[in-house]
Each structure stands twice: as structure tokens, then as C-alpha cells.
Amino acid sequence: MLIRYKKTFEKIAMGLLSFMPSEKDLKKLQHTMKEYETDEDLQLFLWKEEDIIGLLGVQNHNDKNSLEILHISVNPSHRFQGIGKKMVMELKEMYADKEIIANENTAAFIEKCNLC
Ligand SMILES: CC(C)(COP(=O)(O)OP(=O)(O)OC[C@H]1O[C@@H](n2cnc3c(N)ncnc32)[C@H](O)[C@@H]1OP(=O)(O)O)[C@@H](O)C(=O)NCCC(=O)NCCS
């Protein structure tokens, strides 16, 4: 299930975020985490089964009634088991009234999810 990020999950969240090709640089990664913690339009979710194994980061565009997926990542040991798609599906259910869009860093995968 998707749960909301809390400061106690910082290390695991940073680890998952670092799998994004755009977040390989430590300074950039730390800056991104800070943005999620301080910008109220940004929200970080984690996917929890027995452990936390996935991350989904979104930006709320209230003016356009849309939610942009900025980051999506699954622990490499748990990939190709449908978790990435499940995270997107659950997000769509949580925000059924909003249009879910991707950015250039997430479009390749999110477009795939729209087909399922
Ligand atoms: C992308 C990612 C979140 C998918 O998670 P996952 O739990 O393995 O995804 P699912 O099991 O739901 O779906 C697997 C499908 O996604 C595809 N996929 C994996 N990475 C992809 C990518 N970067 N772009 C497009 N499709 C991708 C797989 O090829 C597979 O396709 P298939 O169903 O036709 O075999 C995971 O590979 C990841 O964390 N990658 C590193 C972070 C990243 O690059 N994120 C941005 C992706 S655009």
C-alpha cells in the first residue's frame, strides 16, 4: 500500500530516490529530498509491503487539477513484479478527480501504465 513519507523514512526514501537516473548526484538528491520536505505542493509516497520497497513522488498542480509524477522507483530486488504499476494504479484511485501526468523523467514508464 502507498503510505505518506515521514522524516523517519528519510534514509530508505533517499536510497529509493537515488535509483532515478536524474538523482545520481548526492547534492542533487539531497536538494530533491529537501524540496519534498518543504514544498507543500510536492508529496512523497512510499510503497510498503513487509518492508518499504517503492517510492512515488508527485507535484500537485491545483490550478490545472493535475498531479505530475516526478519520481518513481522500486527496489531492484522487487522489480518486474508489478509494483511500479500498482503504485500508479493506487495513486490514480486516491486522486480519481485529478489527471495524472508524467514528466520527462517518468514518462517512459507511466505511459506503459496507461496501457494496462
Ligand atoms: C521503472 C520502475 C519503477 C518499474 O518498476 P517495476 O515494479 O519493475 O514495474 P512493473 O513490474 O510494474 O512493470 C514492469 C514493466 O516496466 C518496464 N520498465 C521498467 N523500467 C522502465 C523504464 N525506465 N521505461 C519504460 N518501461 C520500463 C519493464 O520493462 C516491464 O515491462 P513489461 O511489463 O512489458 O515486461 C523500476 O524499473 C525502477 O525503479 N527503475 C529505476 C528508476 C527509474 O528509472 N524510474 C523512472 C522510469 S521512466
GROMACS .gro file of N, CA, C and O and ligand atoms in nm:
model
  512
    1MET      N    1   0.083  -0.120   0.000
    1MET     CA    2   0.000   0.000   0.000
    1MET      C    3   0.087   0.126   0.000
    1MET      O    4   0.200   0.124   0.047
    2LEU      N    5   0.029   0.234  -0.054
    2LEU     CA    6   0.101   0.362  -0.053
    2LEU      C    7   0.086   0.427   0.083
    2LEU      O    8  -0.025   0.439   0.133
    3ILE      N    9   0.198   0.468   0.142
    3ILE     CA   10   0.191   0.543   0.267
    3ILE      C   11   0.262   0.677   0.246
    3ILE      O   12   0.346   0.689   0.157
    4ARG      N   13   0.228   0.772   0.330
    4ARG     CA   14   0.291   0.904   0.316
    4ARG      C   15   0.429   0.905   0.380
    4ARG      O   16   0.451   0.841   0.483
    5TYR      N   17   0.519   0.977   0.318
    5TYR     CA   18   0.655   0.993   0.370
    5TYR      C   19   0.656   1.061   0.506
    5TYR      O   20   0.579   1.153   0.530
    6LYS      N   21   0.741   1.009   0.594
    6LYS     CA   22   0.769   1.078   0.722
    6LYS      C   23   0.920   1.086   0.736
    6LYS      O   24   0.992   1.005   0.678
    7LYS      N   25   0.965   1.180   0.816
    7LYS     CA   26   1.109   1.203   0.833
    7LYS      C   27   1.183   1.074   0.877
    7LYS      O   28   1.298   1.053   0.840
    8THR      N   29   1.114   0.988   0.952
    8THR     CA   30   1.179   0.864   0.998
    8THR      C   31   1.215   0.772   0.880
    8THR      O   32   1.296   0.682   0.896
    9PHE      N   33   1.152   0.795   0.764
    9PHE     CA   34   1.180   0.712   0.645
    9PHE      C   35   1.286   0.777   0.555
    9PHE      O   36   1.303   0.735   0.440
   10GLU      N   37   1.354   0.880   0.604
   10GLU     CA   38   1.441   0.959   0.517
   10GLU      C   39   1.547   0.874   0.445
   10GLU      O   40   1.565   0.884   0.324
   11LYS      N   41   1.615   0.785   0.520
   11LYS     CA   42   1.724   0.709   0.460
   11LYS      C   43   1.674   0.616   0.351
   11LYS      O   44   1.730   0.610   0.241
   12ILE      N   45   1.568   0.544   0.380
   12ILE     CA   46   1.514   0.450   0.281
   12ILE      C   47   1.460   0.526   0.159
   12ILE      O   48   1.478   0.484   0.045
   13ALA      N   49   1.399   0.642   0.184
   13ALA     CA   50   1.346   0.722   0.074
   13ALA      C   51   1.460   0.772  -0.015
   13ALA      O   52   1.450   0.767  -0.139
   14MET      N   53   1.568   0.817   0.048
   14MET     CA   54   1.682   0.866  -0.033
   14MET      C   55   1.743   0.751  -0.114
   14MET      O   56   1.783   0.770  -0.229
   15GLY      N   57   1.750   0.634  -0.054
   15GLY     CA   58   1.804   0.517  -0.125
   15GLY      C   59   1.719   0.487  -0.250
   15GLY      O   60   1.773   0.465  -0.359
   16LEU      N   61   1.589   0.490  -0.234
   16LEU     CA   62   1.499   0.460  -0.347
   16LEU      C   63   1.505   0.570  -0.452
   16LEU      O   64   1.509   0.543  -0.572
   17LEU      N   65   1.508   0.693  -0.405
   17LEU     CA   66   1.514   0.807  -0.498
   17LEU      C   67   1.642   0.804  -0.581
   17LEU      O   68   1.644   0.843  -0.698
   18SER      N   69   1.750   0.752  -0.520
   18SER     CA   70   1.879   0.752  -0.589
   18SER      C   71   1.880   0.657  -0.710
   18SER      O   72   1.972   0.662  -0.791
   19PHE      N   73   1.779   0.572  -0.724
   19PHE     CA   74   1.772   0.485  -0.843
   19PHE      C   75   1.723   0.560  -0.967
   19PHE      O   76   1.735   0.511  -1.079
   20MET      N   77   1.667   0.681  -0.945
   20MET     CA   78   1.625   0.762  -1.060
   20MET      C   79   1.750   0.812  -1.132
   20MET      O   80   1.839   0.869  -1.067
   21PRO      N   81   1.760   0.795  -1.263
   21PRO     CA   82   1.879   0.844  -1.334
   21PRO      C   83   1.908   0.992  -1.308
   21PRO      O   84   2.023   1.033  -1.306
   22SER      N   85   1.805   1.072  -1.282
   22SER     CA   86   1.824   1.216  -1.261
   22SER      C   87   1.874   1.249  -1.120
   22SER      O   88   1.903   1.365  -1.090
   23GLU      N   89   1.882   1.149  -1.032
   23GLU     CA   90   1.916   1.175  -0.891
   23GLU      C   91   2.045   1.104  -0.848
   23GLU      O   92   2.061   1.066  -0.732
   24LYS      N   93   2.135   1.082  -0.942
   24LYS     CA   94   2.258   1.009  -0.911
   24LYS      C   95   2.357   1.093  -0.830
   24LYS      O   96   2.434   1.040  -0.750
   25ASP      N   97   2.353   1.225  -0.851
   25ASP     CA   98   2.445   1.314  -0.781
   25ASP      C   99   2.394   1.339  -0.639
   25ASP      O  100   2.277   1.374  -0.619
   26LEU      N  101   2.480   1.319  -0.539
   26LEU     CA  102   2.437   1.328  -0.398
   26LEU      C  103   2.381   1.465  -0.363
   26LEU      O  104   2.280   1.475  -0.292
   27LYS      N  105   2.444   1.570  -0.414
   27LYS     CA  106   2.396   1.706  -0.384
   27LYS      C  107   2.255   1.728  -0.440
   27LYS      O  108   2.168   1.784  -0.375
   28LYS      N  109   2.234   1.678  -0.562
   28LYS     CA  110   2.102   1.690  -0.627
   28LYS      C  111   1.998   1.611  -0.547
   28LYS      O  112   1.887   1.657  -0.523
   29LEU      N  113   2.037   1.491  -0.505
   29LEU     CA  114   1.949   1.404  -0.428
   29LEU      C  115   1.907   1.471  -0.296
   29LEU      O  116   1.788   1.472  -0.260
   30GLN      N  117   2.003   1.529  -0.227
   30GLN     CA  118   1.974   1.596  -0.100
   30GLN      C  119   1.883   1.716  -0.122
   30GLN      O  120   1.791   1.741  -0.044
   31HIS      N  121   1.907   1.787  -0.232
   31HIS     CA  122   1.824   1.904  -0.266
   31HIS      C  123   1.680   1.859  -0.295
   31HIS      O  124   1.584   1.921  -0.247
   32THR      N  125   1.666   1.751  -0.368
   32THR     CA  126   1.532   1.699  -0.402
   32THR      C  127   1.458   1.657  -0.275
   32THR      O  128   1.340   1.688  -0.258
   33MET      N  129   1.528   1.589  -0.184
   33MET     CA  130   1.464   1.546  -0.059
   33MET      C  131   1.416   1.666   0.020
   33MET      O  132   1.306   1.665   0.076
   34LYS      N  133   1.499   1.768   0.024
   34LYS     CA  134   1.463   1.890   0.098
   34LYS      C  135   1.337   1.954   0.037
   34LYS      O  136   1.248   1.998   0.109
   35GLU      N  137   1.332   1.953  -0.096
   35GLU     CA  138   1.214   2.009  -0.163
   35GLU      C  139   1.087   1.933  -0.124
   35GLU      O  140   0.983   1.992  -0.098
   36TYR      N  141   1.097   1.800  -0.120
   36TYR     CA  142   0.979   1.721  -0.081
   36TYR      C  143   0.938   1.752   0.062
   36TYR      O  144   0.821   1.747   0.097
   37GLU      N  145   1.037   1.784   0.148
   37GLU     CA  146   1.004   1.811   0.288
   37GLU      C  147   0.951   1.951   0.312
   37GLU      O  148   0.884   1.975   0.411
   38THR      N  149   0.979   2.041   0.219
   38THR     CA  150   0.943   2.181   0.246
   38THR      C  151   0.835   2.238   0.153
   38THR      O  152   0.760   2.326   0.192
   39ASP      N  153   0.827   2.188   0.031
   39ASP     CA  154   0.731   2.244  -0.066
   39ASP      C  155   0.597   2.173  -0.049
   39ASP      O  156   0.586   2.052  -0.068
   40GLU      N  157   0.495   2.249  -0.013
   40GLU     CA  158   0.368   2.183   0.017
   40GLU      C  159   0.297   2.129  -0.108
   40GLU      O  160   0.202   2.051  -0.096
   41ASP      N  161   0.341   2.169  -0.225
   41ASP     CA  162   0.282   2.113  -0.348
   41ASP      C  163   0.347   1.980  -0.388
   41ASP      O  164   0.301   1.912  -0.479
   42LEU      N  165   0.457   1.946  -0.321
   42LEU     CA  166   0.525   1.820  -0.351
   42LEU      C  167   0.491   1.717  -0.244
   42LEU      O  168   0.489   1.749  -0.126
   43GLN      N  169   0.467   1.594  -0.289
   43GLN     CA  170   0.434   1.488  -0.194
   43GLN      C  171   0.507   1.360  -0.229
   43GLN      O  172   0.514   1.322  -0.347
   44LEU      N  173   0.556   1.296  -0.125
   44LEU     CA  174   0.630   1.172  -0.144
   44LEU      C  175   0.550   1.059  -0.081
   44LEU      O  176   0.502   1.071   0.032
   45PHE      N  177   0.535   0.950  -0.158
   45PHE     CA  178   0.468   0.831  -0.106
   45PHE      C  179   0.567   0.716  -0.111
   45PHE      O  180   0.656   0.712  -0.197
   46LEU      N  181   0.547   0.621  -0.020
   46LEU     CA  182   0.632   0.501  -0.020
   46LEU      C  183   0.540   0.380  -0.033
   46LEU      O  184   0.426   0.383   0.012
   47TRP      N  185   0.593   0.277  -0.099
   47TRP     CA  186   0.514   0.154  -0.113
   47TRP      C  187   0.562   0.055  -0.008
   47TRP      O  188   0.677   0.017  -0.006
   48LYS      N  189   0.467   0.016   0.081
   48LYS     CA  190   0.504  -0.071   0.191
   48LYS      C  191   0.435  -0.206   0.176
   48LYS      O  192   0.313  -0.213   0.161
   49GLU      N  193   0.516  -0.309   0.176
   49GLU     CA  194   0.461  -0.444   0.191
   49GLU      C  195   0.511  -0.487   0.329
   49GLU      O  196   0.479  -0.421   0.425
   50GLU      N  197   0.597  -0.593   0.338
   50GLU     CA  198   0.660  -0.616   0.470
   50GLU      C  199   0.761  -0.506   0.497
   50GLU      O  200   0.774  -0.456   0.607
   51ASP      N  201   0.833  -0.470   0.392
   51ASP     CA  202   0.929  -0.360   0.401
   51ASP      C  203   0.886  -0.250   0.304
   51ASP      O  204   0.796  -0.269   0.223
   52ILE      N  205   0.957  -0.138   0.312
   52ILE     CA  206   0.933  -0.031   0.215
   52ILE      C  207   1.017  -0.059   0.091
   52ILE      O  208   1.140  -0.068   0.101
   53ILE      N  209   0.951  -0.077  -0.023
   53ILE     CA  210   1.025  -0.120  -0.142
   53ILE      C  211   1.000  -0.032  -0.265
   53ILE      O  212   1.051  -0.061  -0.373
   54GLY      N  213   0.922   0.073  -0.249
   54GLY     CA  214   0.898   0.160  -0.363
   54GLY      C  215   0.876   0.304  -0.321
   54GLY      O  216   0.846   0.332  -0.204
   55LEU      N  217   0.893   0.392  -0.417
   55LEU     CA  218   0.876   0.537  -0.391
   55LEU      C  219   0.806   0.602  -0.510
   55LEU      O  220   0.832   0.566  -0.626
   56LEU      N  221   0.719   0.696  -0.478
   56LEU     CA  222   0.647   0.771  -0.581
   56LEU      C  223   0.643   0.917  -0.535
   56LEU      O  224   0.596   0.945  -0.425
   57GLY      N  225   0.694   1.006  -0.616
   57GLY     CA  226   0.695   1.148  -0.579
   57GLY      C  227   0.612   1.228  -0.678
   57GLY      O  228   0.626   1.211  -0.800
   58VAL      N  229   0.524   1.313  -0.627
   58VAL     CA  230   0.433   1.387  -0.715
   58VAL      C  231   0.432   1.536  -0.686
   58VAL      O  232   0.463   1.580  -0.575
   59GLN      N  233   0.392   1.611  -0.786
   59GLN     CA  234   0.369   1.755  -0.770
   59GLN      C  235   0.223   1.785  -0.802
   59GLN      O  236   0.172   1.745  -0.907
   60ASN      N  237   0.161   1.853  -0.706
   60ASN     CA  238   0.020   1.889  -0.721
   60ASN      C  239   0.008   2.019  -0.799
   60ASN      O  240   0.063   2.120  -0.757
   61HIS      N  241  -0.060   2.015  -0.913
   61HIS     CA  242  -0.086   2.139  -0.987
   61HIS      C  243  -0.233   2.174  -0.967
   61HIS      O  244  -0.319   2.132  -1.045
   62ASN      N  245  -0.262   2.245  -0.858
   62ASN     CA  246  -0.401   2.275  -0.824
   62ASN      C  247  -0.471   2.356  -0.933
   62ASN      O  248  -0.589   2.335  -0.961
   63ASP      N  249  -0.393   2.447  -0.997
   63ASP     CA  250  -0.452   2.532  -1.099
   63ASP      C  251  -0.500   2.450  -1.219
   63ASP      O  252  -0.598   2.483  -1.284
   64LYS      N  253  -0.433   2.338  -1.246
   64LYS     CA  254  -0.471   2.257  -1.363
   64LYS      C  255  -0.544   2.130  -1.321
   64LYS      O  256  -0.575   2.045  -1.406
   65ASN      N  257  -0.567   2.114  -1.191
   65ASN     CA  258  -0.628   1.993  -1.136
   65ASN      C  259  -0.556   1.867  -1.182
   65ASN      O  260  -0.618   1.767  -1.218
   66SER      N  261  -0.424   1.874  -1.184
   66SER     CA  262  -0.347   1.757  -1.226
   66SER      C  263  -0.238   1.725  -1.124
   66SER      O  264  -0.202   1.808  -1.040
   67LEU      N  265  -0.191   1.604  -1.133
   67LEU     CA  266  -0.087   1.554  -1.044
   67LEU      C  267   0.024   1.499  -1.132
   67LEU      O  268   0.001   1.410  -1.214
   68GLU      N  269   0.142   1.557  -1.117
   68GLU     CA  270   0.253   1.518  -1.204
   68GLU      C  271   0.346   1.421  -1.131
   68GLU      O  272   0.393   1.451  -1.020
   69ILE      N  273   0.372   1.306  -1.190
   69ILE     CA  274   0.463   1.210  -1.128
   69ILE      C  275   0.606   1.251  -1.162
   69ILE      O  276   0.648   1.246  -1.278
   70LEU      N  277   0.679   1.295  -1.058
   70LEU     CA  278   0.815   1.344  -1.077
   70LEU      C  279   0.917   1.231  -1.062
   70LEU      O  280   1.020   1.231  -1.130
   71HIS      N  281   0.890   1.140  -0.971
   71HIS     CA  282   0.984   1.032  -0.942
   71HIS      C  283   0.908   0.901  -0.919
   71HIS      O  284   0.803   0.903  -0.855
   72ILE      N  285   0.962   0.793  -0.971
   72ILE     CA  286   0.906   0.660  -0.940
   72ILE      C  287   1.022   0.561  -0.938
   72ILE      O  288   1.108   0.562  -1.026
   73SER      N  289   1.023   0.480  -0.833
   73SER     CA  290   1.136   0.388  -0.818
   73SER      C  291   1.096   0.267  -0.734
   73SER      O  292   1.017   0.278  -0.640
   74VAL      N  293   1.149   0.151  -0.773
   74VAL     CA  294   1.124   0.027  -0.699
   74VAL      C  295   1.260  -0.035  -0.666
   74VAL      O  296   1.352  -0.032  -0.749
   75ASN      N  297   1.272  -0.089  -0.547
   75ASN     CA  298   1.394  -0.160  -0.506
   75ASN      C  299   1.428  -0.266  -0.612
   75ASN      O  300   1.342  -0.346  -0.650
   76PRO      N  301   1.553  -0.270  -0.660
   76PRO     CA  302   1.589  -0.362  -0.768
   76PRO      C  303   1.554  -0.508  -0.740
   76PRO      O  304   1.523  -0.583  -0.833
   77SER      N  305   1.555  -0.550  -0.614
   77SER     CA  306   1.522  -0.690  -0.582
   77SER      C  307   1.374  -0.721  -0.601
   77SER      O  308   1.335  -0.837  -0.595
   78HIS      N  309   1.292  -0.615  -0.618
   78HIS     CA  310   1.147  -0.637  -0.627
   78HIS      C  311   1.090  -0.589  -0.760
   78HIS      O  312   0.969  -0.571  -0.771
   79ARG      N  313   1.176  -0.569  -0.858
   79ARG     CA  314   1.126  -0.518  -0.987
   79ARG      C  315   1.062  -0.630  -1.069
   79ARG      O  316   1.080  -0.747  -1.040
   80PHE      N  317   0.988  -0.592  -1.170
   80PHE     CA  318   0.920  -0.685  -1.262
   80PHE      C  319   0.820  -0.775  -1.189
   80PHE      O  320   0.799  -0.889  -1.226
   81GLN      N  321   0.762  -0.721  -1.081
   81GLN     CA  322   0.657  -0.796  -1.011
   81GLN      C  323   0.529  -0.713  -1.006
   81GLN      O  324   0.440  -0.741  -0.927
   82GLY      N  325   0.524  -0.610  -1.086
   82GLY     CA  326   0.402  -0.529  -1.094
   82GLY      C  327   0.390  -0.419  -0.990
   82GLY      O  328   0.286  -0.352  -0.982
   83ILE      N  329   0.494  -0.398  -0.909
   83ILE     CA  330   0.483  -0.298  -0.801
   83ILE      C  331   0.477  -0.156  -0.858
   83ILE      O  332   0.395  -0.074  -0.814
   84GLY      N  333   0.559  -0.127  -0.957
   84GLY     CA  334   0.555   0.005  -1.019
   84GLY      C  335   0.415   0.037  -1.070
   84GLY      O  336   0.361   0.144  -1.045
   85LYS      N  337   0.354  -0.058  -1.140
   85LYS     CA  338   0.219  -0.036  -1.194
   85LYS      C  339   0.118  -0.023  -1.080
   85LYS      O  340   0.029   0.062  -1.086
   86LYS      N  341   0.132  -0.105  -0.975
   86LYS     CA  342   0.039  -0.097  -0.861
   86LYS      C  343   0.046   0.040  -0.795
   86LYS      O  344  -0.056   0.096  -0.755
   87MET      N  345   0.166   0.096  -0.784
   87MET     CA  346   0.179   0.229  -0.721
   87MET      C  347   0.103   0.333  -0.803
   87MET      O  348   0.033   0.417  -0.746
   88VAL      N  349   0.117   0.325  -0.935
   88VAL     CA  350   0.049   0.423  -1.021
   88VAL      C  351  -0.103   0.404  -1.012
   88VAL      O  352  -0.179   0.501  -1.002
   89MET      N  353  -0.148   0.278  -1.011
   89MET     CA  354  -0.292   0.249  -1.002
   89MET      C  355  -0.350   0.303  -0.871
   89MET      O  356  -0.457   0.363  -0.869
   90GLU      N  357  -0.278   0.279  -0.761
   90GLU     CA  358  -0.329   0.323  -0.631
   90GLU      C  359  -0.333   0.477  -0.623
   90GLU      O  360  -0.426   0.534  -0.568
   91LEU      N  361  -0.234   0.540  -0.683
   91LEU     CA  362  -0.232   0.687  -0.688
   91LEU      C  363  -0.354   0.738  -0.766
   91LEU      O  364  -0.422   0.833  -0.725
   92LYS      N  365  -0.382   0.671  -0.877
   92LYS     CA  366  -0.498   0.711  -0.960
   92LYS      C  367  -0.628   0.696  -0.882
   92LYS      O  368  -0.718   0.778  -0.893
   93GLU      N  369  -0.637   0.592  -0.800
   93GLU     CA  370  -0.757   0.572  -0.718
   93GLU      C  371  -0.767   0.679  -0.610
   93GLU      O  372  -0.875   0.731  -0.583
   94MET      N  373  -0.655   0.712  -0.549
   94MET     CA  374  -0.655   0.812  -0.441
   94MET      C  375  -0.693   0.950  -0.495
   94MET      O  376  -0.752   1.030  -0.424
   95TYR      N  377  -0.654   0.977  -0.618
   95TYR     CA  378  -0.679   1.109  -0.678
   95TYR      C  379  -0.763   1.093  -0.805
   95TYR      O  380  -0.724   1.139  -0.912
   96ALA      N  381  -0.877   1.027  -0.789
   96ALA     CA  382  -0.961   0.994  -0.903
   96ALA      C  383  -1.010   1.119  -0.978
   96ALA      O  384  -1.038   1.114  -1.097
   97ASP      N  385  -1.017   1.232  -0.906
   97ASP     CA  386  -1.067   1.355  -0.968
   97ASP      C  387  -0.958   1.431  -1.044
   97ASP      O  388  -0.985   1.530  -1.110
   98LYS      N  389  -0.835   1.384  -1.032
   98LYS     CA  390  -0.724   1.458  -1.095
   98LYS      C  391  -0.669   1.383  -1.217
   98LYS      O  392  -0.671   1.260  -1.220
   99GLU      N  393  -0.615   1.461  -1.308
   99GLU     CA  394  -0.546   1.400  -1.421
   99GLU      C  395  -0.403   1.367  -1.376
   99GLU      O  396  -0.334   1.452  -1.318
  100ILE      N  397  -0.360   1.243  -1.400
  100ILE     CA  398  -0.225   1.204  -1.362
  100ILE      C  399  -0.135   1.219  -1.486
  100ILE      O  400  -0.164   1.161  -1.592
  101ILE      N  401  -0.030   1.299  -1.472
  101ILE     CA  402   0.061   1.320  -1.585
  101ILE      C  403   0.204   1.284  -1.544
  101ILE      O  404   0.234   1.271  -1.425
  102ALA      N  405   0.291   1.270  -1.643
  102ALA     CA  406   0.430   1.235  -1.616
  102ALA      C  407   0.519   1.352  -1.655
  102ALA      O  408   0.473   1.447  -1.719
  103ASN      N  409   0.646   1.347  -1.617
  103ASN     CA  410   0.742   1.443  -1.672
  103ASN      C  411   0.843   1.365  -1.756
  103ASN      O  412   0.828   1.245  -1.776
  104GLU      N  413   0.948   1.435  -1.802
  104GLU     CA  414   1.040   1.369  -1.895
  104GLU      C  415   1.118   1.255  -1.827
  104GLU      O  416   1.168   1.165  -1.892
  105ASN      N  417   1.125   1.258  -1.694
  105ASN     CA  418   1.200   1.154  -1.622
  105ASN      C  419   1.116   1.030  -1.593
  105ASN      O  420   1.171   0.926  -1.554
  106THR      N  421   0.985   1.042  -1.603
  106THR     CA  422   0.899   0.928  -1.566
  106THR      C  423   0.808   0.882  -1.680
  106THR      O  424   0.743   0.777  -1.669
  107ALA      N  425   0.804   0.958  -1.789
  107ALA     CA  426   0.707   0.930  -1.896
  107ALA      C  427   0.719   0.789  -1.954
  107ALA      O  428   0.618   0.723  -1.978
  108ALA      N  429   0.842   0.742  -1.971
  108ALA     CA  430   0.861   0.612  -2.038
  108ALA      C  431   0.784   0.503  -1.964
  108ALA      O  432   0.715   0.421  -2.026
  109PHE      N  433   0.792   0.504  -1.832
  109PHE     CA  434   0.721   0.400  -1.755
  109PHE      C  435   0.573   0.433  -1.739
  109PHE      O  436   0.488   0.345  -1.753
  110ILE      N  437   0.540   0.557  -1.709
  110ILE     CA  438   0.400   0.594  -1.683
  110ILE      C  439   0.314   0.570  -1.808
  110ILE      O  440   0.200   0.525  -1.798
  111GLU      N  441   0.370   0.598  -1.925
  111GLU     CA  442   0.293   0.574  -2.048
  111GLU      C  443   0.259   0.426  -2.060
  111GLU      O  444   0.153   0.387  -2.107
  112LYS      N  445   0.348   0.342  -2.016
  112LYS     CA  446   0.325   0.198  -2.015
  112LYS      C  447   0.208   0.162  -1.923
  112LYS      O  448   0.127   0.075  -1.953
  113CYS      N  449   0.201   0.231  -1.808
  113CYS     CA  450   0.095   0.203  -1.710
  113CYS      C  451  -0.042   0.241  -1.765
  113CYS      O  452  -0.142   0.180  -1.731
  114ASN      N  453  -0.047   0.345  -1.847
  114ASN     CA  454  -0.175   0.388  -1.902
  114ASN      C  455  -0.235   0.282  -1.996
  114ASN      O  456  -0.353   0.281  -2.021
  115LEU      N  457  -0.148   0.197  -2.045
  115LEU     CA  458  -0.194   0.095  -2.139
  115LEU      C  459  -0.249  -0.028  -2.065
  115LEU      O  460  -0.312  -0.113  -2.126
  116CYS      N  461  -0.222  -0.035  -1.931
  116CYS     CA  462  -0.263  -0.159  -1.863
  116CYS      C  463  -0.398  -0.146  -1.794
  116CYS      O  464  -0.457  -0.042  -1.793
  117LIG     C1  465   1.061   0.191  -1.360
  117LIG     C2  466   1.042   0.105  -1.236
  117LIG     C3  467   0.982   0.190  -1.124
  117LIG     C4  468   0.942  -0.008  -1.269
  117LIG     O1  469   0.912  -0.080  -1.151
  117LIG     P1  470   0.861  -0.232  -1.156
  117LIG     O2  471   0.798  -0.262  -1.025
  117LIG     O3  472   0.969  -0.321  -1.203
  117LIG     O4  473   0.749  -0.220  -1.269
  117LIG     P2  474   0.637  -0.324  -1.308
  117LIG     O5  475   0.675  -0.461  -1.259
  117LIG     O6  476   0.503  -0.271  -1.265
  117LIG     O7  477   0.640  -0.317  -1.465
  117LIG     C5  478   0.746  -0.375  -1.534
  117LIG     C6  479   0.745  -0.322  -1.676
  117LIG     O8  480   0.803  -0.188  -1.678
  117LIG     C7  481   0.903  -0.180  -1.776
  117LIG     N1  482   1.003  -0.081  -1.741
  117LIG     C8  483   1.097  -0.086  -1.646
  117LIG     N2  484   1.171   0.026  -1.648
  117LIG     C9  485   1.124   0.104  -1.748
  117LIG    C10  486   1.159   0.231  -1.798
  117LIG     N3  487   1.260   0.302  -1.748
  117LIG     N4  488   1.086   0.279  -1.901
  117LIG    C11  489   0.982   0.212  -1.954
  117LIG     N5  490   0.945   0.089  -1.909
  117LIG    C12  491   1.014   0.037  -1.807
  117LIG    C13  492   0.960  -0.321  -1.779
  117LIG     O9  493   1.028  -0.342  -1.898
  117LIG    C14  494   0.834  -0.407  -1.767
  117LIG    O10  495   0.770  -0.416  -1.891
  117LIG     P3  496   0.678  -0.542  -1.932
  117LIG    O11  497   0.561  -0.540  -1.838
  117LIG    O12  498   0.640  -0.512  -2.074
  117LIG    O13  499   0.764  -0.661  -1.915
  117LIG    C15  500   1.175   0.039  -1.191
  117LIG    O14  501   1.231  -0.029  -1.301
  117LIG    C16  502   1.276   0.139  -1.136
  117LIG    O15  503   1.277   0.168  -1.017
  117LIG     N6  504   1.366   0.191  -1.223
  117LIG    C17  505   1.469   0.285  -1.178
  117LIG    C18  506   1.410   0.422  -1.156
  117LIG    C19  507   1.364   0.486  -1.286
  117LIG    O16  508   1.435   0.482  -1.387
  117LIG     N7  509   1.245   0.548  -1.283
  117LIG    C20  510   1.191   0.618  -1.399
  117LIG    C21  511   1.133   0.525  -1.500
  117LIG     S1  512   1.080   0.607  -1.650
   0.00000   0.00000   0.00000
